[in-house]
CSV table of C-alpha atoms in Angstrom, one decimal:
chain,number,residue,atom,x,y,z
J,26,ARG,CA,-14.6,-12.1,7.3
J,27,LYS,CA,-12.1,-9.7,5.8
J,28,GLU,CA,-9.0,-11.2,4.2
J,29,VAL,CA,-6.6,-9.2,6.4
J,30,GLU,CA,-7.7,-7.7,9.6
J,31,GLN,CA,-6.0,-5.2,11.9
J,32,ASP,CA,-7.1,-3.3,15.0
J,33,PRO,CA,-7.2,0.3,13.8
J,34,GLY,CA,-6.3,1.7,17.2
J,35,PRO,CA,-5.1,4.3,17.8
J,36,PHE,CA,-2.5,2.8,20.2
J,37,ASN,CA,-1.4,5.7,22.4
J,38,VAL,CA,1.8,5.0,24.2
J,39,PRO,CA,4.5,6.9,26.0
J,40,GLU,CA,8.1,7.2,24.7
J,41,GLY,CA,10.1,4.2,25.7
J,42,ALA,CA,7.2,1.8,25.8
J,43,THR,CA,6.9,-1.5,24.1
J,44,VAL,CA,3.9,-1.9,21.8
J,45,ALA,CA,2.7,-4.9,19.7
J,46,PHE,CA,0.3,-5.1,16.9
J,47,ASN,CA,-1.3,-8.2,15.4
J,48,CYS,CA,-2.7,-8.9,12.0
J,49,THR,CA,-4.8,-11.9,11.1
J,50,TYR,CA,-5.3,-13.2,7.6
J,51,SER,CA,-7.9,-15.6,6.2
J,52,ASN,CA,-6.2,-17.4,3.4
J,53,SER,CA,-4.1,-20.2,4.7
J,54,ALA,CA,-2.3,-20.5,1.4
J,55,SER,CA,-0.7,-17.0,1.7
J,56,GLN,CA,3.0,-17.1,1.3
J,57,SER,CA,4.5,-13.6,1.8
J,58,PHE,CA,4.0,-11.2,4.6
J,59,PHE,CA,5.1,-7.7,5.2
J,60,TRP,CA,4.7,-4.7,7.5
J,61,TYR,CA,4.5,-1.3,6.0
J,62,ARG,CA,4.6,2.1,7.6
J,63,GLN,CA,2.6,5.1,6.3
J,64,ASP,CA,3.1,8.6,7.6
J,65,CYS,CA,0.4,11.1,7.3
J,66,ARG,CA,-0.1,12.3,3.7
J,67,LYS,CA,2.8,10.0,2.5
J,68,GLU,CA,3.0,6.8,0.6
J,69,PRO,CA,3.4,3.5,2.4
J,70,LYS,CA,7.0,2.4,2.8
J,71,LEU,CA,8.2,-1.1,3.5
J,72,LEU,CA,9.2,-1.6,7.1
J,73,MET,CA,10.1,-5.2,7.1
J,74,SER,CA,9.3,-8.6,5.6
J,75,VAL,CA,8.1,-11.2,7.9
J,76,TYR,CA,9.8,-14.6,7.7
J,77,SER,CA,8.6,-17.9,9.1
J,78,SER,CA,11.4,-18.0,11.6
J,79,GLY,CA,10.7,-14.5,12.8
J,80,ASN,CA,13.0,-11.6,12.2
J,81,GLU,CA,14.4,-8.6,14.0
J,82,ASP,CA,15.6,-5.2,12.8
J,83,GLY,CA,16.8,-3.0,15.6
J,84,ARG,CA,13.9,-2.2,17.8
J,85,PHE,CA,11.4,-3.9,15.5
J,86,THR,CA,10.6,-7.6,15.7
J,87,ALA,CA,8.2,-9.4,13.3
J,88,GLN,CA,6.8,-12.9,13.8
J,89,LEU,CA,4.6,-15.2,11.8
J,90,ASN,CA,2.2,-17.8,13.2
J,91,ARG,CA,1.0,-19.9,10.4
J,92,ALA,CA,-1.1,-22.2,12.6
J,93,SER,CA,-3.1,-19.3,13.9
J,94,GLN,CA,-2.8,-17.3,10.7
J,95,TYR,CA,-1.5,-14.1,12.2
J,96,ILE,CA,1.6,-11.9,12.0
J,97,SER,CA,2.8,-9.6,14.7
J,98,LEU,CA,5.0,-6.5,14.9
J,99,LEU,CA,6.7,-5.6,18.2
J,100,ILE,CA,8.3,-2.2,18.7
J,101,ARG,CA,10.6,-1.7,21.7
J,102,ASP,CA,11.7,1.5,23.2
J,103,SER,CA,9.1,3.6,21.2
J,104,LYS,CA,10.3,6.9,19.8
J,105,LEU,CA,8.1,9.9,18.9
J,106,SER,CA,9.1,9.3,15.3
J,107,ASP,CA,7.5,5.9,15.4
J,108,SER,CA,4.1,7.6,15.3
J,109,ALA,CA,2.5,6.4,12.0
J,110,THR,CA,0.0,3.9,10.6
J,111,TYR,CA,1.3,0.4,10.3
J,112,LEU,CA,-0.1,-1.7,7.5
J,113,CYS,CA,-0.1,-5.4,7.3
J,114,VAL,CA,0.3,-6.9,3.8
J,115,VAL,CA,-0.3,-10.5,2.7
J,116,ASN,CA,0.1,-12.0,-0.7
J,117,GLY,CA,1.1,-15.1,-2.7
J,118,ALA,CA,-2.0,-17.2,-2.1
J,119,GLY,CA,-2.5,-19.6,-5.0
J,120,GLY,CA,0.4,-18.1,-6.8
J,121,SER,CA,-1.2,-14.7,-6.9
J,122,TYR,CA,1.1,-11.6,-6.7
J,123,ILE,CA,-1.8,-9.4,-5.8
J,124,PRO,CA,-1.1,-8.0,-2.3
J,125,THR,CA,-3.9,-7.7,0.2
J,126,PHE,CA,-3.6,-4.8,2.7
J,127,GLY,CA,-5.0,-4.5,6.1
J,128,ARG,CA,-6.7,-1.2,7.1
J,129,GLY,CA,-3.7,-0.2,9.2
J,130,THR,CA,-3.1,0.3,12.9
J,131,SER,CA,-2.5,3.8,14.1
J,132,LEU,CA,0.3,4.4,16.6
J,133,ILE,CA,0.8,7.6,18.6
J,134,VAL,CA,3.9,7.9,20.7
J,135,HIS,CA,3.7,10.8,23.2
J,136,PRO,CA,6.4,12.4,25.3
B,11,SER,CA,14.3,-1.8,-4.1
B,12,ALA,CA,12.6,0.2,-6.9
B,13,VAL,CA,12.4,4.0,-7.2
B,14,ILE,CA,9.1,5.2,-8.5
B,15,SER,CA,8.2,8.7,-9.7
B,16,GLN,CA,4.7,10.0,-10.4
B,17,LYS,CA,3.5,13.1,-12.3
B,18,PRO,CA,1.8,15.3,-11.4
B,19,SER,CA,2.3,15.2,-7.7
B,20,ARG,CA,-1.0,17.1,-7.2
B,21,ASP,CA,-3.7,18.7,-9.3
B,22,ILE,CA,-7.0,20.5,-8.9
B,23,CYS,CA,-9.4,19.7,-11.7
B,24,GLN,CA,-12.9,20.7,-12.7
B,25,ARG,CA,-15.8,18.3,-12.8
B,26,GLY,CA,-16.2,16.6,-16.1
B,27,THR,CA,-12.6,16.8,-17.2
B,28,SER,CA,-9.9,14.0,-17.3
B,29,LEU,CA,-6.5,13.7,-15.8
B,30,THR,CA,-3.7,11.4,-16.8
B,31,ILE,CA,-1.2,10.3,-14.1
B,32,GLN,CA,2.2,9.0,-15.1
B,33,CYS,CA,4.3,6.4,-13.3
B,34,GLN,CA,7.9,5.8,-14.0
B,35,VAL,CA,10.0,3.1,-12.4
B,36,ASP,CA,13.8,3.0,-12.4
B,37,SER,CA,14.0,-0.7,-13.2
B,38,GLN,CA,12.0,-3.3,-15.1
B,39,VAL,CA,9.3,-4.8,-12.9
B,40,THR,CA,6.8,-7.5,-13.6
B,41,MET,CA,3.8,-6.2,-11.6
B,42,MET,CA,2.5,-2.7,-11.5
B,43,PHE,CA,-0.6,-1.6,-9.7
B,44,TRP,CA,-2.7,1.5,-9.3
B,45,TYR,CA,-4.3,2.2,-5.9
B,46,ARG,CA,-6.3,5.1,-4.5
B,47,GLN,CA,-6.5,6.2,-0.9
B,48,GLN,CA,-9.1,8.6,0.4
B,49,PRO,CA,-8.3,10.6,3.5
B,50,GLY,CA,-8.2,8.4,6.6
B,51,GLN,CA,-9.0,5.3,4.6
B,52,SER,CA,-7.1,2.2,3.6
B,53,LEU,CA,-5.6,1.6,0.2
B,54,THR,CA,-8.0,0.4,-2.5
B,55,LEU,CA,-6.6,-1.5,-5.5
B,56,ILE,CA,-8.0,-0.1,-8.7
B,57,ALA,CA,-6.3,-2.4,-11.2
B,58,THR,CA,-3.2,-4.3,-12.2
B,59,ALA,CA,-1.4,-2.8,-15.2
B,60,ASN,CA,-0.4,-5.4,-17.7
B,61,GLN,CA,2.3,-4.8,-20.1
B,62,GLY,CA,1.1,-4.8,-23.7
B,63,SER,CA,-2.5,-5.8,-22.8
B,64,GLU,CA,-5.6,-4.5,-21.1
B,65,ALA,CA,-5.4,-3.9,-17.3
B,66,THR,CA,-7.1,-6.2,-14.9
B,67,TYR,CA,-9.7,-4.2,-12.9
B,68,GLU,CA,-11.0,-4.8,-9.4
B,69,SER,CA,-14.6,-4.9,-8.6
B,70,GLY,CA,-16.1,-1.5,-8.8
B,71,PHE,CA,-13.6,-0.1,-11.2
B,72,VAL,CA,-14.1,-0.1,-15.0
B,73,ILE,CA,-11.9,0.7,-18.0
B,74,ASP,CA,-14.1,3.5,-19.3
B,75,LYS,CA,-13.6,5.4,-16.1
B,76,PHE,CA,-10.0,4.5,-15.3
B,77,PRO,CA,-8.2,3.6,-18.6
B,78,ILE,CA,-4.7,2.4,-18.0
B,79,SER,CA,-1.8,2.0,-20.3
B,80,ARG,CA,1.4,0.1,-19.8
B,81,PRO,CA,3.5,0.2,-22.9
B,82,ASN,CA,6.7,-1.3,-21.3
B,83,LEU,CA,8.0,-2.7,-18.1
B,84,THR,CA,8.9,0.6,-16.5
B,85,PHE,CA,6.1,3.0,-17.3
B,86,SER,CA,2.3,3.2,-16.9
B,87,THR,CA,-0.4,5.8,-17.0
B,88,LEU,CA,-3.8,6.0,-15.2
B,89,THR,CA,-6.5,8.3,-16.5
B,90,VAL,CA,-9.3,9.4,-14.3
B,91,SER,CA,-12.1,10.2,-16.8
B,92,ASN,CA,-15.1,12.5,-16.5
B,93,MET,CA,-14.1,13.4,-13.0
B,94,SER,CA,-16.5,14.2,-10.2
B,95,PRO,CA,-15.8,15.4,-6.6
B,96,GLU,CA,-16.0,11.7,-5.5
B,97,ASP,CA,-12.8,11.0,-7.4
B,98,SER,CA,-10.9,13.4,-5.1
B,99,SER,CA,-8.2,11.1,-3.6
B,100,ILE,CA,-4.6,10.2,-3.6
B,101,TYR,CA,-3.7,7.9,-6.5
B,102,LEU,CA,-0.7,5.7,-6.0
B,103,CYS,CA,1.4,3.7,-8.4
B,104,SER,CA,3.0,0.6,-7.0
B,105,VAL,CA,5.3,-2.2,-8.2
B,106,ILE,CA,6.5,-5.5,-7.0
B,107,GLY,CA,10.2,-5.8,-7.4
B,108,GLN,CA,12.3,-8.8,-8.4
B,109,GLY,CA,12.8,-11.3,-5.6
B,110,PRO,CA,10.7,-11.7,-2.5
B,111,ARG,CA,7.6,-9.9,-3.6
B,112,GLU,CA,8.3,-6.7,-1.8
B,113,GLN,CA,6.1,-3.9,-2.9
B,114,TYR,CA,7.1,-0.3,-3.4
B,115,PHE,CA,5.0,2.8,-3.9
B,116,GLY,CA,5.3,6.0,-5.7
B,117,PRO,CA,4.8,9.3,-3.9
B,118,GLY,CA,1.2,9.5,-5.0
B,119,THR,CA,-0.8,12.1,-6.9
B,120,ARG,CA,-3.2,14.2,-4.8
B,121,LEU,CA,-6.2,14.9,-6.9
B,122,THR,CA,-8.9,17.4,-5.9
B,123,VAL,CA,-12.0,17.7,-8.1
B,124,THR,CA,-14.1,20.8,-7.8
């Protein structure tokens, strides 16, 4: 089983739609969780950290479910500019700072 | 956050030559990493650059092929040695900032080996 798993997609949604991605992780001792966004031919950029209580930033909501070992990202009112690959990142297991990346979920928002 | 610059941004190199990529961070950071990403693929961690000591390499990567230096807390280099076309990729420098382990990436170096 891979340490961090994501559905690669692509998720193809119309503008204005709500879309959700999940990411599962295998190491229950993981402590830090993040979502990154990567545009084509660009470096990954931090979208948001994921806190135990869940957190929201505008149209984006991230949640953590430790019992089931997954994190989620919800995007409301999708924009064309949301089209990108969304990477799930997990680290901190056993005191390690080495992040583990998922393979990414591709989102395409169309008019 | 941390601002990271990489040089060169891209290069086209001949088989058998070597290229050194530089990574400069605008603040002192504890953790620095080197990744590569091939087209359409996920990030692959090459190594953790350790300040003042040998880098820690991931499985499948060795020091002779990818020597890394990190003389201080803001600068590191990655050399891709004896290049072959299979080394064509984007090489990314990354750091973890102070605080909540948020990771930041440089803009990447796009390498093409002919």
